[in-house]
Short mmCIF file of C-alpha atoms in Angstrom, two decimals:
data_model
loop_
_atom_site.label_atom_id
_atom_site.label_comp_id
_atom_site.label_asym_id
_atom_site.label_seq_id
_atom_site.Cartn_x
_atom_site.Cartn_y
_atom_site.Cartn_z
CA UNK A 69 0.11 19.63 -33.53
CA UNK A 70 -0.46 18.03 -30.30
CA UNK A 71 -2.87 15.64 -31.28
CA UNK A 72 -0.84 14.22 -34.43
CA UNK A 73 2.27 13.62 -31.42
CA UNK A 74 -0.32 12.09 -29.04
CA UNK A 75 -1.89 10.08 -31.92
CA UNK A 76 1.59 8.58 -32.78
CA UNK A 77 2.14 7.76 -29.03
CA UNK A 78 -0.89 6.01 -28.58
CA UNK A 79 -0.47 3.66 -32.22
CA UNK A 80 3.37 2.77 -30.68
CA UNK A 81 1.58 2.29 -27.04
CA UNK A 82 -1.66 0.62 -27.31
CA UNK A 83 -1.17 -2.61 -28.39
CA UNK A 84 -3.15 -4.71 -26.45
CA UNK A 85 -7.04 -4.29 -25.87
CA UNK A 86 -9.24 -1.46 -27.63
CA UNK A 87 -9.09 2.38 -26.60
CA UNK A 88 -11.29 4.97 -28.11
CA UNK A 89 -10.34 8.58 -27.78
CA UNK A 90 -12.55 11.24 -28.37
CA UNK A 91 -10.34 14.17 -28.90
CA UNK A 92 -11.66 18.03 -27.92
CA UNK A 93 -12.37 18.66 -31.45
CA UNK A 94 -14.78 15.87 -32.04
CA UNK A 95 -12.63 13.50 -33.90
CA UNK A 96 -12.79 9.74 -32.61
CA UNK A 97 -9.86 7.67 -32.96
CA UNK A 98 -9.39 3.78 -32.00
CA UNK A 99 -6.29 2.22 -31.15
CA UNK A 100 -5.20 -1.35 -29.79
CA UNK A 101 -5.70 -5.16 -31.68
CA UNK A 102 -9.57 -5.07 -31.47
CA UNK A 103 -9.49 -7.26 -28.27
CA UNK A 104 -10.61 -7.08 -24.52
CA UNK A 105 -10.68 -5.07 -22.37
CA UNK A 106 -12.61 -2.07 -24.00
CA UNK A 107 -13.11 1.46 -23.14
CA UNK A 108 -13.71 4.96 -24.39
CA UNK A 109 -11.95 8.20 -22.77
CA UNK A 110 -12.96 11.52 -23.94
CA UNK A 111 -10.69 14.61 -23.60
CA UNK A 112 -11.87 17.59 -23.13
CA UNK A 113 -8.94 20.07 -22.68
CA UNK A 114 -7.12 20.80 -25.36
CA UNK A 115 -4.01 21.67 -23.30
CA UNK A 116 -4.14 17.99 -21.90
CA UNK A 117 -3.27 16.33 -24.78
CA UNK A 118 0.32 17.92 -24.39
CA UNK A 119 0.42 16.57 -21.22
CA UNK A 120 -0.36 13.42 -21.84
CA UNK A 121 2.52 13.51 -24.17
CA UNK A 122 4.80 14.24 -21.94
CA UNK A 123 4.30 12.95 -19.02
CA UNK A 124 1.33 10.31 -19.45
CA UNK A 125 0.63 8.54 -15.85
CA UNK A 126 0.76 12.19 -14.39
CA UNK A 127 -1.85 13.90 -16.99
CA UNK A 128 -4.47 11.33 -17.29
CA UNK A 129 -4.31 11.17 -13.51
CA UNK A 130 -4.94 14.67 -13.14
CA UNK A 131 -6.87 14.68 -16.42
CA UNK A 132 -9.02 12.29 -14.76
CA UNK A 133 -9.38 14.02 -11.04
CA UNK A 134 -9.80 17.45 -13.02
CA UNK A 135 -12.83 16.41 -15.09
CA UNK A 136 -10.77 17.38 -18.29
CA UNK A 137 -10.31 13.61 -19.26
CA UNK A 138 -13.61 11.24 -18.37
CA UNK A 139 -14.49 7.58 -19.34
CA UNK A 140 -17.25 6.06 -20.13
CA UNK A 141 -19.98 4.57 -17.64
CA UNK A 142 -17.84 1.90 -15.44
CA UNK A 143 -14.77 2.14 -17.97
CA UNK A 144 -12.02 3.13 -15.56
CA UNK A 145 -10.80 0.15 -14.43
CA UNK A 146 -10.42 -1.42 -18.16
CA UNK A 147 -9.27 2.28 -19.39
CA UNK A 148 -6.31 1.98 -16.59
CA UNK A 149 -6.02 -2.18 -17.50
CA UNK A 150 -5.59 -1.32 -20.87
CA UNK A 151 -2.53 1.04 -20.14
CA UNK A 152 -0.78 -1.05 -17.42
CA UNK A 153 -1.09 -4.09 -19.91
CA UNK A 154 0.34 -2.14 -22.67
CA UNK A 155 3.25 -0.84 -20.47
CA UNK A 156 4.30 -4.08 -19.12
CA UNK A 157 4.66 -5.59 -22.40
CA UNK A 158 7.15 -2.76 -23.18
CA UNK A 159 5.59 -0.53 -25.49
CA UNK A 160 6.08 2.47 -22.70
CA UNK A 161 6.94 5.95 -25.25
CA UNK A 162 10.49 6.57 -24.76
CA UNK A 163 10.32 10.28 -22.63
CA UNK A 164 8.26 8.17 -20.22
CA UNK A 165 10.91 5.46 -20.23
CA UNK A 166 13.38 8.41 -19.53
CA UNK A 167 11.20 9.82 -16.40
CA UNK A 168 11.27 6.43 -15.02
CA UNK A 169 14.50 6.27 -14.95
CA UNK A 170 14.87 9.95 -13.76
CA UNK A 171 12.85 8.80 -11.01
CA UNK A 172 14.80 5.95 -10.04
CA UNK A 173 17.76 7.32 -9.74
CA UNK A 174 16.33 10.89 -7.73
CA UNK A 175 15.23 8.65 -5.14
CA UNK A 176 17.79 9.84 -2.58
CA UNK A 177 16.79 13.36 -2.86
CA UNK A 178 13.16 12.99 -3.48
CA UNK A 179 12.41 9.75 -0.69
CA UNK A 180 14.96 11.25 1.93
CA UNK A 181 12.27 10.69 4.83
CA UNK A 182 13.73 12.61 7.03
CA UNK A 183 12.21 12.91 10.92
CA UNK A 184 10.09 16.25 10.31
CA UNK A 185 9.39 15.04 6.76
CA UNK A 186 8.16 11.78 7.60
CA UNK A 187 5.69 13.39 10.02
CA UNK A 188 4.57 15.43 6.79
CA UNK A 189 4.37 12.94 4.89
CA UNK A 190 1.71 10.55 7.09
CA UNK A 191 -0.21 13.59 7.60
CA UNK A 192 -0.82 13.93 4.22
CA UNK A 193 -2.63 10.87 4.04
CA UNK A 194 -3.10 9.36 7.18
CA UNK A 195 -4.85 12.89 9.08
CA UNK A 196 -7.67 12.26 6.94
CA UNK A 197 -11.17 12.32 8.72
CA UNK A 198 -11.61 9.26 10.64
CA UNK A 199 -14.86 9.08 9.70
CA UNK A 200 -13.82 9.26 5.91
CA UNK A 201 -11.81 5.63 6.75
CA UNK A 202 -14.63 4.27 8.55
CA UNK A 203 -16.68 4.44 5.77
CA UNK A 204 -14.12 2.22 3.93
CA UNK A 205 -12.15 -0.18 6.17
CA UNK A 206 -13.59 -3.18 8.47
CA UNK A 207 -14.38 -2.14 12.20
CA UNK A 208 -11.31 -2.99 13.41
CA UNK A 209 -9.28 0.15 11.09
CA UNK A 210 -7.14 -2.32 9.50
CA UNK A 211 -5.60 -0.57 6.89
CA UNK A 212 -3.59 -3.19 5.10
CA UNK A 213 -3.36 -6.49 3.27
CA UNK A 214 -6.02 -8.82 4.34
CA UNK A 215 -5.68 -12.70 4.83
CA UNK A 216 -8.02 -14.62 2.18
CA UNK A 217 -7.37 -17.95 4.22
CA UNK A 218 -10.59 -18.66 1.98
CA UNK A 219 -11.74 -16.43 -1.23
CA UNK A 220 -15.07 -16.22 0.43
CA UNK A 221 -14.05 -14.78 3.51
CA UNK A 222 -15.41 -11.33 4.05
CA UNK A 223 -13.08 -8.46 4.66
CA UNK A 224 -13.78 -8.67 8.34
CA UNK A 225 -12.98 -12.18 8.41
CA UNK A 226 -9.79 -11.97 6.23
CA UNK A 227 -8.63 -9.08 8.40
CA UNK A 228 -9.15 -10.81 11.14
CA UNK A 229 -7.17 -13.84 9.41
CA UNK A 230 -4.39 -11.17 9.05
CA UNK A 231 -4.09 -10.89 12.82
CA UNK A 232 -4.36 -14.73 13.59
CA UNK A 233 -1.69 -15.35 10.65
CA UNK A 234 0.81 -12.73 11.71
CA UNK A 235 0.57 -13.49 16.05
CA UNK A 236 1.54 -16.62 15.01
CA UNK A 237 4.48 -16.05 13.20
CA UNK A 238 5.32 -13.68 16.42
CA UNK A 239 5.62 -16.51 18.71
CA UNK A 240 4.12 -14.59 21.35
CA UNK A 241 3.93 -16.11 24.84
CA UNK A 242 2.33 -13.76 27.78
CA UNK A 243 4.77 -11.32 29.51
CA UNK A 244 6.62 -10.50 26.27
CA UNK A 245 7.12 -6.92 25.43
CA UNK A 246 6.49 -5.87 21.69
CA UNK A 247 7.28 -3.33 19.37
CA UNK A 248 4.21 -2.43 16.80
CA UNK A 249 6.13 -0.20 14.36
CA UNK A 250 3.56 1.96 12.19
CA UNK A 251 0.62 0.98 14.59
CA UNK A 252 -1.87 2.74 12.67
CA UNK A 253 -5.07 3.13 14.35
CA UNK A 254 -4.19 0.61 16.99
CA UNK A 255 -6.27 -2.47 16.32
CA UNK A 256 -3.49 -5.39 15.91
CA UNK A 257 -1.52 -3.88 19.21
CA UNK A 258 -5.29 -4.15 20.88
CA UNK A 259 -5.92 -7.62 19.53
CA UNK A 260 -2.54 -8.76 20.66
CA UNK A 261 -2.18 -7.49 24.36
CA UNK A 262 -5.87 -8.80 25.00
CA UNK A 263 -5.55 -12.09 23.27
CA UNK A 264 -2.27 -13.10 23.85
CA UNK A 265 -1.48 -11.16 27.29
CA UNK A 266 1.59 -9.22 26.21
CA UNK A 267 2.54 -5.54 26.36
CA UNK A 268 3.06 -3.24 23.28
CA UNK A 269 4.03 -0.50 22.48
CA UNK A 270 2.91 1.03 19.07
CA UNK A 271 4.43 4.22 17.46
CA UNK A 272 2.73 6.08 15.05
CA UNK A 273 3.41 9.77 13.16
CA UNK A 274 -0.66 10.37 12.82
CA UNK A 275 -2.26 13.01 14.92
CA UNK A 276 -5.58 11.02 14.04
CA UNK A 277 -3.85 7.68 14.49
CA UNK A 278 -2.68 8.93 17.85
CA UNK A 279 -5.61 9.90 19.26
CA UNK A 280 -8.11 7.67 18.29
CA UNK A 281 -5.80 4.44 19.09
CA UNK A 282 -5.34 6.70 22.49
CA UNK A 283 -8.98 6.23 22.81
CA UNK A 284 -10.06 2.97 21.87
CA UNK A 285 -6.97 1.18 24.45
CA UNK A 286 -8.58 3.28 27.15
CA UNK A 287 -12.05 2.02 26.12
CA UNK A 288 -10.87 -1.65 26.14
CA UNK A 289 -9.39 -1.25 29.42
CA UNK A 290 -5.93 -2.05 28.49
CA UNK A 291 -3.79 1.01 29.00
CA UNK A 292 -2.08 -1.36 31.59
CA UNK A 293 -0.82 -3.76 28.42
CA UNK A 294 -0.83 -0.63 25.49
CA UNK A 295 1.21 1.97 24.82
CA UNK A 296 0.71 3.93 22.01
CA UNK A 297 3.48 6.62 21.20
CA UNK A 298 3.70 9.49 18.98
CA UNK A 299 7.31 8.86 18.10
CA UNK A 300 9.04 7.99 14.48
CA UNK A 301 10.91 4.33 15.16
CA UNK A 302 13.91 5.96 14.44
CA UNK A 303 13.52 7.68 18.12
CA UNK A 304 12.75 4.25 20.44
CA UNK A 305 16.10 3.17 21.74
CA UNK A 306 14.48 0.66 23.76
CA UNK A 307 14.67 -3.46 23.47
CA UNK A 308 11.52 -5.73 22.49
CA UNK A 309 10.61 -9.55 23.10
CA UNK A 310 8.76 -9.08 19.38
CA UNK A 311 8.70 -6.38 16.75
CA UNK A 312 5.45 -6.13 14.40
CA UNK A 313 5.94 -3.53 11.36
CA UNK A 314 2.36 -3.94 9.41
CA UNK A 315 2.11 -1.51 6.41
CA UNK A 316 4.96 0.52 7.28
CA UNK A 317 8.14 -0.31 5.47
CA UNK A 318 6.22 1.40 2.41
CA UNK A 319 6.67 4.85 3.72
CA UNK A 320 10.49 4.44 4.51
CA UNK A 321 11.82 5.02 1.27
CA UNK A 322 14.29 3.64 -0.65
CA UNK A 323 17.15 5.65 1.29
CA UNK A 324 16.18 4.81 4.77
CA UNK A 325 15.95 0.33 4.19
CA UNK A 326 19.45 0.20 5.39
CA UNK A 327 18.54 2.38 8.69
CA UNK A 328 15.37 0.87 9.26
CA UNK A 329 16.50 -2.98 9.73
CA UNK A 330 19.66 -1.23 11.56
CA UNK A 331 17.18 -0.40 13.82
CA UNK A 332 14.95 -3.09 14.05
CA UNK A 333 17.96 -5.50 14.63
CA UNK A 334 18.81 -3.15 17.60
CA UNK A 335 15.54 -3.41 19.24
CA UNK A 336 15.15 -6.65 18.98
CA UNK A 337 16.54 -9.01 21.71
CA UNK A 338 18.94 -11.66 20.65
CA UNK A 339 16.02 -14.18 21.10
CA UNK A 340 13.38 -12.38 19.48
CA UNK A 341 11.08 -12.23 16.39
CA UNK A 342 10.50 -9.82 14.07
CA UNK A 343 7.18 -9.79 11.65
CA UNK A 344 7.56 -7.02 8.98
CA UNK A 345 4.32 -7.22 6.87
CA UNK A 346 5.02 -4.80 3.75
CA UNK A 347 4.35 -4.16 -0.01
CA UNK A 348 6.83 -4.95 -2.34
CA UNK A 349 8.28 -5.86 -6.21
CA UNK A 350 8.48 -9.00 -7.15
CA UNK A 351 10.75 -7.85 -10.06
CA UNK A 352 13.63 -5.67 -10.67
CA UNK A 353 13.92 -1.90 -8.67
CA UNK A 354 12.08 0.87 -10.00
CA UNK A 355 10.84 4.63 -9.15
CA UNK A 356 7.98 5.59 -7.76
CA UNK A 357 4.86 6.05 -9.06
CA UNK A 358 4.48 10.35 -9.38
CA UNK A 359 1.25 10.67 -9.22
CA UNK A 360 0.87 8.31 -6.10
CA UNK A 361 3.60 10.30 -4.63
CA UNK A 362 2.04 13.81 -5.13
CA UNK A 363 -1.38 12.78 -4.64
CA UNK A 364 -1.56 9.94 -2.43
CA UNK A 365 1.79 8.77 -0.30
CA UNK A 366 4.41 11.56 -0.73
CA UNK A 367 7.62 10.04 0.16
CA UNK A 368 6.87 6.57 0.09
CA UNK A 369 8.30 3.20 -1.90
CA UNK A 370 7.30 0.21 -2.69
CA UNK A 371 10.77 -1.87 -2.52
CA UNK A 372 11.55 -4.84 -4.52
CA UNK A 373 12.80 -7.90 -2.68
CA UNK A 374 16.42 -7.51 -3.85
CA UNK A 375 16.53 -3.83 -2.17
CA UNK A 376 15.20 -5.40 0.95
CA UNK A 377 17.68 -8.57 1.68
CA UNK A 378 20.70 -6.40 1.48
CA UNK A 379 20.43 -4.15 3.92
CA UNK A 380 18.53 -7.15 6.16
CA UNK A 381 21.77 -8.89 5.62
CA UNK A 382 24.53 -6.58 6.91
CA UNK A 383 22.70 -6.40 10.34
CA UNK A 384 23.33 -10.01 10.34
CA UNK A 385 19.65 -11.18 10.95
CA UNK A 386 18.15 -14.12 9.52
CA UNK A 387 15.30 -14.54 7.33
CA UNK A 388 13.42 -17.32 9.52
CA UNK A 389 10.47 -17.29 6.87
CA UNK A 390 9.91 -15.58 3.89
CA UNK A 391 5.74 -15.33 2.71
CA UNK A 392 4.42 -13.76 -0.91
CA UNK A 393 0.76 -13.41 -0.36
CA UNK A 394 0.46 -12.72 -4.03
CA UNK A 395 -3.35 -11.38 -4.87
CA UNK A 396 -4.70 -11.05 -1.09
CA UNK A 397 -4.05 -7.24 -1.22
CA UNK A 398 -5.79 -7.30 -4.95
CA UNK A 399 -8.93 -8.78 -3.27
CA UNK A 400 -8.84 -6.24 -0.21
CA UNK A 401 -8.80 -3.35 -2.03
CA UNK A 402 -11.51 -4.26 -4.67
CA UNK A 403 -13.36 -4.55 -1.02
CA UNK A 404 -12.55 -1.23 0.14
CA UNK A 405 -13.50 0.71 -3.70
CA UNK A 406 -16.62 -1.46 -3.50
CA UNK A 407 -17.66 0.10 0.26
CA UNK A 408 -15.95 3.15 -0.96
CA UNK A 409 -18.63 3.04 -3.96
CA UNK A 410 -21.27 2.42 -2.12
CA UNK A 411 -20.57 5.35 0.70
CA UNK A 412 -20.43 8.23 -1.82
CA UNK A 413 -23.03 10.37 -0.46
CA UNK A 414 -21.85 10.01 2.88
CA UNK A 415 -18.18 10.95 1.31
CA UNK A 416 -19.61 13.70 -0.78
CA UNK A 417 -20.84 15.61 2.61
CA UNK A 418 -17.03 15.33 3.68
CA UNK A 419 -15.18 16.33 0.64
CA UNK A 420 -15.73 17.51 -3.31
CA UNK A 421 -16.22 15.50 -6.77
CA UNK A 422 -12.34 16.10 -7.35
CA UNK A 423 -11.46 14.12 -3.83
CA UNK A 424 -13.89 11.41 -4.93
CA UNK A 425 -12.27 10.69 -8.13
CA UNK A 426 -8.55 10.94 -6.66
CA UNK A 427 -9.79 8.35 -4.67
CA UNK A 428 -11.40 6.33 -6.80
CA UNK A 429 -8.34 6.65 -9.33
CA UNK A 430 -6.23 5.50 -6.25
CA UNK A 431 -7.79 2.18 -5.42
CA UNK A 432 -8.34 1.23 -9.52
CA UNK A 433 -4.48 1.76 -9.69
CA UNK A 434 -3.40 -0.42 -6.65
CA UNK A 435 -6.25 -3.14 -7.48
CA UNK A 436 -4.66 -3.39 -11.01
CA UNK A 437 -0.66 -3.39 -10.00
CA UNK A 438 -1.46 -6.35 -7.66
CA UNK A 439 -3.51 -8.38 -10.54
CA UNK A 440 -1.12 -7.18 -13.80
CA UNK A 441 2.17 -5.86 -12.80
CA UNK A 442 5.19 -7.02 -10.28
CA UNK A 443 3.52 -5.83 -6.62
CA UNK A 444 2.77 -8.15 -3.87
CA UNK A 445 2.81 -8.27 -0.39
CA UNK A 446 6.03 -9.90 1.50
CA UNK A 447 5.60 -11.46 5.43
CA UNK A 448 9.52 -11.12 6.34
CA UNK A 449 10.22 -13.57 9.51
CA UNK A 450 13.78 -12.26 10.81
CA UNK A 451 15.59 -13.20 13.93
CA UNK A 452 18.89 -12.71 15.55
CA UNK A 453 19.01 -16.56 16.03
CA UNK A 454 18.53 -19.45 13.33
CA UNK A 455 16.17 -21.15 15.55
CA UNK A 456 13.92 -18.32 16.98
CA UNK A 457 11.61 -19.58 15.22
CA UNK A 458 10.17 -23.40 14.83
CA UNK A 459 11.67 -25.10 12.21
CA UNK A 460 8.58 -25.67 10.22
CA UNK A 461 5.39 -23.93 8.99
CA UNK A 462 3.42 -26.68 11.14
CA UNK A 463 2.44 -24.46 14.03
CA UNK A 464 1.02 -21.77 11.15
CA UNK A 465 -1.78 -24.24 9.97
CA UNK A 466 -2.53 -25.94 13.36
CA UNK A 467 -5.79 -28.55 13.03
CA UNK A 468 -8.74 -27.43 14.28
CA UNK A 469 -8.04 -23.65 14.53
CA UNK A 470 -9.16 -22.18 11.53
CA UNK A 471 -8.54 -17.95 11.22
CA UNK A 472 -12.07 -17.59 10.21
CA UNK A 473 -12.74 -18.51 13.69
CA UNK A 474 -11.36 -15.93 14.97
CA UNK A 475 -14.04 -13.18 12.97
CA UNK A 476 -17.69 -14.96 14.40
#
């Protein structure tokens, strides 16, 4: 019975590329127009294919992390291309249609973020080995969009770009005192108190995080200048020169926008800059994705631009500049799954076959919402003051100072 249903679903779904199923009993099906990409997915369960039914992102996920669906050699990424194509033209099956919309409008309940759950939440993914992130990220532990000044640039230089990109928009001058919101492992806060002089404080909810950005300020002899806190930003009641969020906002939730920019317009001076570096929709609200949120970033959202200027706008901020950098995080992550790739044995001694292809399933799914669907990354400028900030992009692209400088 199952397979006639699933059969139906996939003739109303697929209507874009070619998909071959092999279904448990041997019986090979094709659906799509007969056009790129390609791929072949076997199933091996019979008791997936009524998953897959009913709830389709969550089962082939699992399906896929289980070993009960596979693909064929390299066929993941068009497999998952295929799909996201198909749903963004608006062939989605109806009961999936209905759980997105289920989703969306649970989000108060199921993204309520609260103190203890937050702390949960980043430990989840965040208290991973160290050594696990090394294996994937650029020296420096930046674990967000990178800065393709140039498409050649390597990940160290774009990340590098990142840093140069964002201090600017800061405005920093020596002296100030700034606010690194979701400091992660503590390499912008270190690259901005030794190159630009200032003090910061960073807060993060990661044991690891913690620690290890502990470390590497004492080993750069700059616990005079940095300050890193184990403390949710909801807790700092404090006042800062400059406030840096890189990679945070995504783990807010929808339900705690309003009270985040509440309190980033209270710890801001009336002078200063804020730089909030985030994820976000270029289209319309939506829910979360569930697997991601089970698997991957429990808790977190990936906010559309609408959802973000409301609640920017009652604290009465302004938005001084506004960036999209629209395929940059595309490019990063296709350079973390490549180093990813090519660490597997060393990620194989830390954790099983099942981790691996979570993982793997992870960055194939971000890499593809950043190239096919609505997702990009937003630089948000805000200041109490209209002129905080210089009245042009000029001093962004200053002659003679090129980003990629700042990586040799």
């Amino acid at each position: 019975m199952w397979q006639t249903v699933l059969d139906r679903v996939l003739r109303g779904f697929i209507t874009r590329g070619t998909l071959r199923i092999t279904y448990p009993d041997g019986t090979a099906r094709t659906y799509g127009d007969a056009t790129q990409p390609e791929a072949h997915v076997t199933l091996h369960d019979p008791a997936l294919m009524a998953r897959l039914v009913r709830n389709p992102e969550m089962a082939f996920g699992e399906g896929y992390m289980n070993g009960t669906l596979t693909v064929d050699e390299g066929g993941l990424e068009r497999a998952m291309r295929i799909a996201i194509r198909c749903a963004a033209s608006g062939s989605l099956p109806l009961l999936q249609q209905i759980q997105d919309w289920a989703g969306y409008l649970l989000r108060p309940i199921l993204q309520r973020n609260s103190v203890r759950s937050a702390r949960r939440n980043v430990a989840h993914h965040y208290d991973l080995s160290d050594d696990f992130y090394r294996l994937m990220l650029d020296p420096d532990m930046q674990y967000s969009c990178a800065y393709f000044q140039q498409p050649w640039m390597t990940l160290e230089q774009a990340q590098a770009a990142k840093k140069v990109h964002i201090a600017r928009k800061l405005c920093l001058e020596p002296g100030m005192r700034v606010l690194d919101i979701g400091c992660g492992w503590g390499g912008l806060a270190l690259t901005l108190a030794r190159d630009h002089g200032v003090q910061v404080t960073g807060l993060t909810l990661s044991q690891n995080q913690h620690r290890t950005a502990t470390a590497r300020v004492q080993q750069a002899g700059l616990t005079d200048r940095v300050d890193i806190r184990l403390m949710d930003y909801r807790q700092m009641q404090d006042q800062f020169d400059r406030i840096v969020s890189v990679g945070m906002l995504e783990h807010v939730g929808a339900p705690q926008l309003r009270t985040y920019f509440d309190r980033v317009a209270a710890l801001l001076k009336p002078d200063g800059v804020a730089l909030i570096h985030s994820i976000g929709r270029n289209g319309p609200p939506t829910g979360q994705s569930p697997w991601l949120n089970k698997y991957i970033f429990p808790g977190g959202y990936v906010p559309s631009l609408e959802e973000i200027v409301k609640p920017v706008a009652r604290t009465g901020l302004w938005f001084l500049d506004v960036e999209s950098l629209r395929v940059h995080y595309a490019l990063t992550l296709r350079a973390w799954r490549d180093r990813f790739e090519s660490n597997l044995d060393q990620v194989r001694a830390m954790y099983d076959d099942r981790f691996i292809r979570m993982w793997r399933f992870y960055l194939t799914a971000c890499i593809l919402v950043f190239e096919e669907r609505d997702q990009t990354v937003f630089q948000l400028q805000l200041g109490h003051r209209r002129d905080a900030a210089p009245l042009t992009r000029d001093y962004l692209y200053q002659p003679g100072q090129d980003m990629r400088d700042a990586a040799e």
